[in-house]
Tab-separated table of C-alpha atoms and ligand atoms in Angstrom:
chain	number	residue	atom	x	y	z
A	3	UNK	CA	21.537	-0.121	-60.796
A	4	UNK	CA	25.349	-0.042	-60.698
A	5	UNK	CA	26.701	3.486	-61.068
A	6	UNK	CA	28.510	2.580	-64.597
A	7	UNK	CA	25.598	0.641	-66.045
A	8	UNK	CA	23.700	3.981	-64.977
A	9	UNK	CA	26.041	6.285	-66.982
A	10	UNK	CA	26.184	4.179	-69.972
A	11	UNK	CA	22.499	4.178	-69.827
A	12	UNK	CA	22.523	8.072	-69.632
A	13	UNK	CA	25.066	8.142	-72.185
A	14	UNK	CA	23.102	5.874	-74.618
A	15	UNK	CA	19.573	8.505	-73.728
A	16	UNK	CA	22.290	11.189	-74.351
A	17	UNK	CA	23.725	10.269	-77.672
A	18	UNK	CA	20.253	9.793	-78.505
A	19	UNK	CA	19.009	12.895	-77.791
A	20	UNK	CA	22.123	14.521	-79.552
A	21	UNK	CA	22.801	15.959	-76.028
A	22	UNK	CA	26.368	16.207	-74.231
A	23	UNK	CA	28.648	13.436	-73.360
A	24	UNK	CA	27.654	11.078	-70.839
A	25	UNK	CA	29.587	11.379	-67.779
A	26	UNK	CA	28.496	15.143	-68.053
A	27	UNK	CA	25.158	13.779	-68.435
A	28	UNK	CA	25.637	11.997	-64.947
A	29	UNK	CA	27.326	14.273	-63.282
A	30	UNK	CA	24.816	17.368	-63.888
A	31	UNK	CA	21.737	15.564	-64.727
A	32	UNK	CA	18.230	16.997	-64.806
A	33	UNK	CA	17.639	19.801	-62.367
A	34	UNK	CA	14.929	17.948	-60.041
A	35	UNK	CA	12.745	20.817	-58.429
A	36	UNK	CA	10.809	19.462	-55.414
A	37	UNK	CA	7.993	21.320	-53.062
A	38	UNK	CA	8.760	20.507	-49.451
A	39	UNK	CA	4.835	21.226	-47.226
A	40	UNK	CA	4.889	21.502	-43.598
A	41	UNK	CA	2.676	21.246	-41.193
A	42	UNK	CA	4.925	24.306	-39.044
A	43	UNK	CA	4.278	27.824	-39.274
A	44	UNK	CA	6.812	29.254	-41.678
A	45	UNK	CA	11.053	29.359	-39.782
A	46	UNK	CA	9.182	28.188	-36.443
A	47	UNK	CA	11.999	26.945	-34.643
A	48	UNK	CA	13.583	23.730	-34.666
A	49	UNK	CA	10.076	22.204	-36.125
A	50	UNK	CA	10.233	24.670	-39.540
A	51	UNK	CA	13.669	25.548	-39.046
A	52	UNK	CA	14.586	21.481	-39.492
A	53	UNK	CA	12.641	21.201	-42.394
A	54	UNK	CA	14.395	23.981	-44.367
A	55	UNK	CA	17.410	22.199	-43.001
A	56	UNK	CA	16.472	18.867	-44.733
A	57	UNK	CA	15.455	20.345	-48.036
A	58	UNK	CA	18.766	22.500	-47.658
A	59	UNK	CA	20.657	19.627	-47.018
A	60	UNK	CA	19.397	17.223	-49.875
A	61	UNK	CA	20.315	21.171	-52.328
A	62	UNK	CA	23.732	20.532	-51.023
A	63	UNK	CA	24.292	16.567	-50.864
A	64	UNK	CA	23.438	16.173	-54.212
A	65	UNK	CA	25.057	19.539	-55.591
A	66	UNK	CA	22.018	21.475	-56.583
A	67	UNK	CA	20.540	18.241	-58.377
A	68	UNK	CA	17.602	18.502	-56.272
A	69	UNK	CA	16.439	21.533	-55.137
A	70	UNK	CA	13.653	21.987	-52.874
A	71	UNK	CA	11.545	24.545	-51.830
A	72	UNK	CA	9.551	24.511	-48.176
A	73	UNK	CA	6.451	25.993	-47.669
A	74	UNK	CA	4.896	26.652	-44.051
A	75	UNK	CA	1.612	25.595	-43.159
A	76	UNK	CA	-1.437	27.660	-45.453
A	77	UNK	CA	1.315	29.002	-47.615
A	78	UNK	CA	0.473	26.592	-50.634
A	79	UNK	CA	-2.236	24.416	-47.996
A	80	UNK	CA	-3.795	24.309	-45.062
A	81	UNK	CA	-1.140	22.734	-42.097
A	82	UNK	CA	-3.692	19.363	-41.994
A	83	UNK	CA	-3.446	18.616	-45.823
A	84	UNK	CA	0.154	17.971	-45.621
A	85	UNK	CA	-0.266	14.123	-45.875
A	86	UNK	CA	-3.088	14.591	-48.980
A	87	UNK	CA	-0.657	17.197	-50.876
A	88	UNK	CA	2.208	14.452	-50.825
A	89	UNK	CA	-0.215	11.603	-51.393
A	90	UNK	CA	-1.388	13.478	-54.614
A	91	UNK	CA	1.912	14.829	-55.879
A	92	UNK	CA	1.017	18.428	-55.365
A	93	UNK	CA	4.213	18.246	-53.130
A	94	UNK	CA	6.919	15.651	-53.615
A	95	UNK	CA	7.717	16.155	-49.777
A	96	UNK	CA	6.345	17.133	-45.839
A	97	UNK	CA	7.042	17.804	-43.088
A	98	UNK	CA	4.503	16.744	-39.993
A	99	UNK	CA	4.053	13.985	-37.567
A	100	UNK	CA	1.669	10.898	-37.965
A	101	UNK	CA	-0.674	11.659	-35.742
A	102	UNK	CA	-2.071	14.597	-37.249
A	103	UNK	CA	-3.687	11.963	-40.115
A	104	UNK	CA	-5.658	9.513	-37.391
A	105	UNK	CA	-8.976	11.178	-38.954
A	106	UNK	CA	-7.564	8.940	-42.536
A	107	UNK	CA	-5.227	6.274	-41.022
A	108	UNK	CA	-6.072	5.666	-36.939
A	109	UNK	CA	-2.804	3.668	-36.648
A	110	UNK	CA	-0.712	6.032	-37.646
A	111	UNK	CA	-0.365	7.591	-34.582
A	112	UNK	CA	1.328	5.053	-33.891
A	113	UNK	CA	4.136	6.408	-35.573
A	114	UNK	CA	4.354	9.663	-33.908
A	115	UNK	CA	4.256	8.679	-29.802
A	116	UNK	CA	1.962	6.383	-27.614
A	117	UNK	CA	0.875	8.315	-24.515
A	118	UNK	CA	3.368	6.780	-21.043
A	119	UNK	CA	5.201	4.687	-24.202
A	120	UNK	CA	8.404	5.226	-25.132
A	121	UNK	CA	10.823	7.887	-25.294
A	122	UNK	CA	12.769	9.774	-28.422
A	123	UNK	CA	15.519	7.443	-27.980
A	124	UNK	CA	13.794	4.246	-27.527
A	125	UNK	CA	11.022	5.397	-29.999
A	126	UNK	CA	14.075	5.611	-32.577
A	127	UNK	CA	16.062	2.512	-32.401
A	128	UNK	CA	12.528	0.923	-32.481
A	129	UNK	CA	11.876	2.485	-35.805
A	130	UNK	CA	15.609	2.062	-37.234
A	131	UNK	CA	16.263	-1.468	-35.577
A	132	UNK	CA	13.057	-3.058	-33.860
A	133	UNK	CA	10.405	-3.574	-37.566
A	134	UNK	CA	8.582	0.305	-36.788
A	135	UNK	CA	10.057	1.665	-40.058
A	136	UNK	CA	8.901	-1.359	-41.814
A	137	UNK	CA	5.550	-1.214	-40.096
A	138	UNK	CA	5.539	2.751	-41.537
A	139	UNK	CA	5.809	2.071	-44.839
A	140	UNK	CA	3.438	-0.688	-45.044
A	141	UNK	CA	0.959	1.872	-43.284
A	142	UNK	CA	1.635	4.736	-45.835
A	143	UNK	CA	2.094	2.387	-49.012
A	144	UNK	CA	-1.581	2.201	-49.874
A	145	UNK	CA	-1.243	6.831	-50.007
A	146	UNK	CA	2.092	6.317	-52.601
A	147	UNK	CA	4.189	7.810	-49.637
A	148	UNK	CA	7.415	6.917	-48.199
A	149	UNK	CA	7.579	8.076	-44.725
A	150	UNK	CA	10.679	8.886	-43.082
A	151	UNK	CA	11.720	9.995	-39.330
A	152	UNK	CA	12.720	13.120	-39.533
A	153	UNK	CA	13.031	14.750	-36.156
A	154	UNK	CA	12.008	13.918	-32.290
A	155	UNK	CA	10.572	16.607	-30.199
A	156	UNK	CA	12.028	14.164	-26.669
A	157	UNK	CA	9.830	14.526	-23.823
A	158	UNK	CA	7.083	17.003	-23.977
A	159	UNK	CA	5.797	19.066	-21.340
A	160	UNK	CA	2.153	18.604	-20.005
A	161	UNK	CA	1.279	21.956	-21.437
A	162	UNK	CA	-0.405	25.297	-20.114
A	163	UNK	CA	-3.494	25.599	-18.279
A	164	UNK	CA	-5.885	28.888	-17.282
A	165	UNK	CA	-7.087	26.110	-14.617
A	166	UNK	CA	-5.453	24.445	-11.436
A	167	UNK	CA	-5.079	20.469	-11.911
A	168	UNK	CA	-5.474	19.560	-8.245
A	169	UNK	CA	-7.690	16.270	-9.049
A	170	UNK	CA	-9.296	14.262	-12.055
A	171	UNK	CA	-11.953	16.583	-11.442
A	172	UNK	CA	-10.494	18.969	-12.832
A	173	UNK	CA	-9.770	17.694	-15.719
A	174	UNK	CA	-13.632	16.951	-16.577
A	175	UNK	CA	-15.336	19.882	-19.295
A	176	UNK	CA	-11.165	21.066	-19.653
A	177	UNK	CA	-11.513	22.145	-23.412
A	178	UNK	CA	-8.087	21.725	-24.206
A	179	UNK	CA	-5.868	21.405	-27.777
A	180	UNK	CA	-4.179	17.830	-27.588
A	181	UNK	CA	-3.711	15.753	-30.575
A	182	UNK	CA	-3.562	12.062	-31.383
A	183	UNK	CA	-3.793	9.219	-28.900
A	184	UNK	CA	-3.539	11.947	-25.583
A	185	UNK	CA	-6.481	13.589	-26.987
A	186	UNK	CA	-7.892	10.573	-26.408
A	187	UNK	CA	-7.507	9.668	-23.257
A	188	UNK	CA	-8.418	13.301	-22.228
A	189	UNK	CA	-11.566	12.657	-23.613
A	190	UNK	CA	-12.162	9.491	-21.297
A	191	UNK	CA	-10.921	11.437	-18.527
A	192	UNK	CA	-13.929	13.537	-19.317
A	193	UNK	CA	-12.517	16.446	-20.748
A	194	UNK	CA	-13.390	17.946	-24.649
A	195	UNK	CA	-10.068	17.718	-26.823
A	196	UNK	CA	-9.603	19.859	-29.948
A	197	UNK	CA	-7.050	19.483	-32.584
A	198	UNK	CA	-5.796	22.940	-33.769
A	199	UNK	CA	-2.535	23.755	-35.683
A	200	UNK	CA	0.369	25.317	-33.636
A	201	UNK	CA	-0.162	28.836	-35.753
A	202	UNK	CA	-3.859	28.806	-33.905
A	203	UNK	CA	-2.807	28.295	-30.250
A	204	UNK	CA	-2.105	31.360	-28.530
A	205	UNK	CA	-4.981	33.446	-29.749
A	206	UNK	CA	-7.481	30.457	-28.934
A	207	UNK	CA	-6.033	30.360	-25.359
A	208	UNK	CA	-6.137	34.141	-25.014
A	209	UNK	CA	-9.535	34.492	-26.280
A	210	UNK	CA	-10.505	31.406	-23.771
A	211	UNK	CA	-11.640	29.671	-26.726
A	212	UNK	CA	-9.370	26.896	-25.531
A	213	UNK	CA	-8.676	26.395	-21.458
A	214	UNK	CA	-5.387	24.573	-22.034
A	215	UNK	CA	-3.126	23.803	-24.552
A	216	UNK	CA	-0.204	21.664	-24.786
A	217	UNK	CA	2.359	22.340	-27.863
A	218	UNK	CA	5.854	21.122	-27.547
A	219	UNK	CA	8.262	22.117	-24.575
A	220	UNK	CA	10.181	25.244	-23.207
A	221	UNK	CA	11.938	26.327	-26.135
A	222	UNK	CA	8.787	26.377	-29.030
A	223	UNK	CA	6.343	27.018	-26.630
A	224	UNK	CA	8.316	30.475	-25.740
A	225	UNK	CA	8.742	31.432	-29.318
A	226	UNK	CA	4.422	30.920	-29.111
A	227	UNK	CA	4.539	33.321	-26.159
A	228	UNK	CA	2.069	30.594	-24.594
A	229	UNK	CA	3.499	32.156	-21.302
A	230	UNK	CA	1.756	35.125	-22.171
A	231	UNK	CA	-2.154	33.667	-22.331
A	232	UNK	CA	-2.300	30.894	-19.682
A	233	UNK	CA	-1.292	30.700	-15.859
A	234	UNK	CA	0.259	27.681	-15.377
A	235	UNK	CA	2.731	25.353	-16.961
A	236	UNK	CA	2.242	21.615	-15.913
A	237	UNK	CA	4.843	18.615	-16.330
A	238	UNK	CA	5.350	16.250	-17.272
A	239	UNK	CA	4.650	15.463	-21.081
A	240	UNK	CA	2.611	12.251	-20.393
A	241	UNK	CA	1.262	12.116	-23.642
A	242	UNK	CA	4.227	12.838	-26.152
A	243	UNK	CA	7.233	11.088	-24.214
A	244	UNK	CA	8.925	11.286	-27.559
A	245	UNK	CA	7.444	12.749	-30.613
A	246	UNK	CA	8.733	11.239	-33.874
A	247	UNK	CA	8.591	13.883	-36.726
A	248	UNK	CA	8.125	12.661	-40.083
A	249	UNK	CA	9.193	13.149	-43.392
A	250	UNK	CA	6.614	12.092	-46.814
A	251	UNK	CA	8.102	11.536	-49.730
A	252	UNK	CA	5.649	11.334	-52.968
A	253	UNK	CA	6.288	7.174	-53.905
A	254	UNK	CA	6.543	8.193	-57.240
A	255	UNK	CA	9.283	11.345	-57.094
A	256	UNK	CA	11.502	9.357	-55.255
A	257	UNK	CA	11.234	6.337	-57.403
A	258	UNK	CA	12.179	8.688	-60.285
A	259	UNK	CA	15.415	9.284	-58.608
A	260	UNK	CA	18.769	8.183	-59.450
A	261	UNK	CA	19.908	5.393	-56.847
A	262	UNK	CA	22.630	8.164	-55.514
A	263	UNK	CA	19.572	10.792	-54.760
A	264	UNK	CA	17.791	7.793	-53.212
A	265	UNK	CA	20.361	7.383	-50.603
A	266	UNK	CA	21.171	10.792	-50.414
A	267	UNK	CA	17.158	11.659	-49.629
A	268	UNK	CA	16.867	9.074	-46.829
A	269	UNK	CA	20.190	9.893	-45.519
A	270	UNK	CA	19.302	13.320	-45.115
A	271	UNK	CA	16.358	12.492	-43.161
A	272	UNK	CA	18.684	10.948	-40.791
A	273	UNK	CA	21.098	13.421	-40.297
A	274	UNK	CA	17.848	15.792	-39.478
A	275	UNK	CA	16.074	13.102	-36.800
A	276	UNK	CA	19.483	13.285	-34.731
A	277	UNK	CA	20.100	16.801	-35.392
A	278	UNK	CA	16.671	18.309	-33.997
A	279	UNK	CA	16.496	15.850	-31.331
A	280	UNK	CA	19.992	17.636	-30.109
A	281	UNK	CA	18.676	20.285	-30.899
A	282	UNK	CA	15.532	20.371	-28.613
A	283	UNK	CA	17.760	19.013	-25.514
A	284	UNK	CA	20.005	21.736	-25.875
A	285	UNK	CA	17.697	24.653	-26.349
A	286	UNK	CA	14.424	23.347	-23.575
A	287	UNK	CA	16.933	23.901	-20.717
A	288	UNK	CA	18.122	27.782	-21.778
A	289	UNK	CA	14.204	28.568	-22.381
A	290	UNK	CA	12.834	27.230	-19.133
A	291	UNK	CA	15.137	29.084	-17.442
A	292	UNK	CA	14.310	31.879	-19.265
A	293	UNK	CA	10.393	31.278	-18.411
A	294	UNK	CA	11.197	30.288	-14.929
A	295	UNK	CA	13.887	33.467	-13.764
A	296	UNK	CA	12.460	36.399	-15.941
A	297	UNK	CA	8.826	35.376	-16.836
A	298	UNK	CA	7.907	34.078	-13.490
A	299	UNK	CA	6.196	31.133	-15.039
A	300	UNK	CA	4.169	28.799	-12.325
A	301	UNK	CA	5.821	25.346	-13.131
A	302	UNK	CA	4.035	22.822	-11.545
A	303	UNK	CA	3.940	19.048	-11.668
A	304	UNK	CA	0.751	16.987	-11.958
A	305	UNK	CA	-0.518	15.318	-8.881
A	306	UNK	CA	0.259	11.767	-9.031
A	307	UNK	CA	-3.273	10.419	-8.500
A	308	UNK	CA	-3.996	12.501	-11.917
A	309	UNK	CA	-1.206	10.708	-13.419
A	310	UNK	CA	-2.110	7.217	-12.605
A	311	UNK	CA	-5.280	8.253	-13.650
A	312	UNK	CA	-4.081	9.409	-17.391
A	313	UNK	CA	-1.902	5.765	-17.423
A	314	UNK	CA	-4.840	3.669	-16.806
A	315	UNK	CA	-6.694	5.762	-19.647
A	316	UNK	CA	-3.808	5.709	-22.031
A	317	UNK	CA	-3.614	1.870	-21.589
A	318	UNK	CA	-7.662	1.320	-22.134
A	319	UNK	CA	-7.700	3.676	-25.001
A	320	UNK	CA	-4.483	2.179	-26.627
A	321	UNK	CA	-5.362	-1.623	-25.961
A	322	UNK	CA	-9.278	-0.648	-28.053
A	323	UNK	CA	-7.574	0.766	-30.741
A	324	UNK	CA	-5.572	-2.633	-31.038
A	325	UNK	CA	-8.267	-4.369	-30.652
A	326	UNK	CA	-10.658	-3.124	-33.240
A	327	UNK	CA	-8.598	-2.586	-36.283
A	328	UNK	CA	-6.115	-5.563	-37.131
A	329	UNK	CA	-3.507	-2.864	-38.480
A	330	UNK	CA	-3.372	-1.242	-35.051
A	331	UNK	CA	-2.854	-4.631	-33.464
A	332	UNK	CA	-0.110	-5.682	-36.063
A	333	UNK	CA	1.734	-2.158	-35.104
A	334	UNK	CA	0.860	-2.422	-31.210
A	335	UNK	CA	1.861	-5.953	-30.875
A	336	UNK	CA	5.404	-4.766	-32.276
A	337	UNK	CA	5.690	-1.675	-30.371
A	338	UNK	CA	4.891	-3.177	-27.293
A	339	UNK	CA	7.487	-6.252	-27.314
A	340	UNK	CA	10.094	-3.239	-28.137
A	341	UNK	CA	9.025	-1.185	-25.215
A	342	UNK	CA	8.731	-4.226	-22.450
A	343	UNK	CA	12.570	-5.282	-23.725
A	344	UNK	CA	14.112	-1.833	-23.546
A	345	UNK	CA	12.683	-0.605	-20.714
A	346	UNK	CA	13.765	-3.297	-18.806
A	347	UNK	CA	17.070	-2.251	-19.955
A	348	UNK	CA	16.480	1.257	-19.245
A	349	UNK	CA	15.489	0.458	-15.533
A	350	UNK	CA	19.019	-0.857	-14.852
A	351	UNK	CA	20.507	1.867	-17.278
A	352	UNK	CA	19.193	5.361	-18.033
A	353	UNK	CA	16.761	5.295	-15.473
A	354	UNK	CA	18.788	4.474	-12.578
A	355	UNK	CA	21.799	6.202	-14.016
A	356	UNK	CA	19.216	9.550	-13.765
A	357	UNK	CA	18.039	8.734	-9.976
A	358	UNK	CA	21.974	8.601	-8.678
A	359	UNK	CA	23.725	10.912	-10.844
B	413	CA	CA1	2.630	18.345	-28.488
């Protein structure tokens, strides 16, 4: 709808209504008060600390029209209901990542990061410019929820371990919190993965509930004080190379919008993907240091005969879930012409820009 036939509309439901004249009408509107769910422990940063940003930023955008408040995980739900609370309307918005819905929508993970697939930046442009985001919202139609990127974690780190990785042995019986497709493959490799919210991982690791855990990199895992219940810290992040955060926004709420909000909600979302992706490169470096010189973390890489192992895994597992379920395929078949094309540009580019710098 054009922005005049929009106010004369609102000016017709305003003289109607005996209410005020109708470019006030327009320009104050109804006062649209939205929940915001996460899947984040309340201000954790970057992950919870982007979310208020995006519901702060959509307060400001559309000058208090919409205002939003953000809940952290088992404030108003559990952190795993997230995608159910938006799906219902209990929230309007959330904050997560696909993968933490395979147990409802397998594909989906998809959507957050393929384990040795593609990094934040590749993982982006194929969701903004290579059919991913269109592949999203085909995938979350059938739940009435708009999904949105809204955030990328970059490279991961392998994650901390209270045993040596010296061999695919030792990864067999490793009870170890993984999510989505990389739990996967762990599970192939012989080892038992468990899916816990971030708010449960240091007490299961220092109870030995758990014998590894992986969470996000140097900067959130610090603020966890994972240092603090596990001996070692193992790179690299072989099964997030690029986590895509997303956004849900209740079908129905933002239909009801205005075609400014509209823009203004989507936009938003952008401005957050890009912002806590810069975020994340900026702070990692300043907390491994700080793990490295005054926590004395062991850093250590992961053989490379484990490595290869976990790639030939990742491909097996990956390739099945194509080949069983013809939404996977659909998604896979897409995702995998995007990766083959850019990363034969990013051999020539990025990659050996990295190796002679
Ligand atoms: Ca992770």
């Amino acid at each position: 709808m054009k922005r005049r036939d929009f106010i004369k509309q609102a000016g017709v439901g305003a003289v109607a209504a005996g209410a005020a004249a109708a470019p006030a009408i327009a320009k104050a509107g109804t006062k649209i008060k939205w929940k915001m769910v996460t899947t984040w422990p309340k201000n954790f940063p970057v992950l919870g600390t982007g979310a208020n940003e995006l519901a702060e930023l959509i307060t400001k955008m559309t000058d208090g029209r919409i205002k939003i408040k953000v809940y952290g995980a088992g404030e108003l739900i559990p952190a795993f209901e997230v995608f159910d609370a938006v799906s219902r309307g209990t929230a309007e918005m959330g904050h997560g990542s696909a993968y933490y819905w395979k147990g409802k929508i397998e594909e989906a993970q998809f959507f957050s990061t393929v384990p040795f697939g593609m990094n934040g930046q590749e993982m982006t442009a194929w969701l903004y410019y290579g059919g991913g985001m269109e592949l999203w919202q085909e995938t979350y139609e059938p739940f009435g929820i708009i999904p949105a990127a809204a955030g990328n974690t970059l490279v991961q780190m392998a994650g901390w371990f209270n045993r040596e990785i010296n061999s695919t042995k030792d990864l067999e019986g490793l009870k170890m919190r993984i999510p989505g497709l990389g739990g996967e493959v762990l599970k192939r490799a012989g080892g038992t993965p468990v899916n816990l919210p971030g708010g449960e991982l240091f007490t299961s690791l220092k109870t030995g509930a758990i014998d590894a855990t992986e969470w996000v990199g140097p900067y959130n895992d610090l603020a966890f004080g994972l240092h603090k219940a596990a001996k070692y810290y193992y790179y690299p992040g072989w099964h997030e190379p690029g986590t895509t955060l997303e956004a849900l926004i209740n079908k129905k709420a933002y239909e009801d919008l205005a075609a400014d909000l509209k823009v203004i909600v989507k936009n938003a979302c952008k401005v957050v993907n890009q912002d806590m992706s810069l975020e994340f490169a900026a702070k990692n470096n300043q907390a491994l240091d700080t793990l490295v010189n005054k926590h004395k973390v062991d850093v250590r890489k992961l053989p490379d005969d484990v490595l290869a192992r976990l790639k030939v895994l990742s491909l097996e597992v990956v390739s099945e879930l194509a080949a069983k379920n013809s939404a996977a395929k659909k998604i896979h078949d897409s995702y995998s012409k995007f990766y083959k094309q850019i990363a034969a540009w990013n051999e020539i580019s990025e990659k050996i820009y990295f190796n002679v710098r």
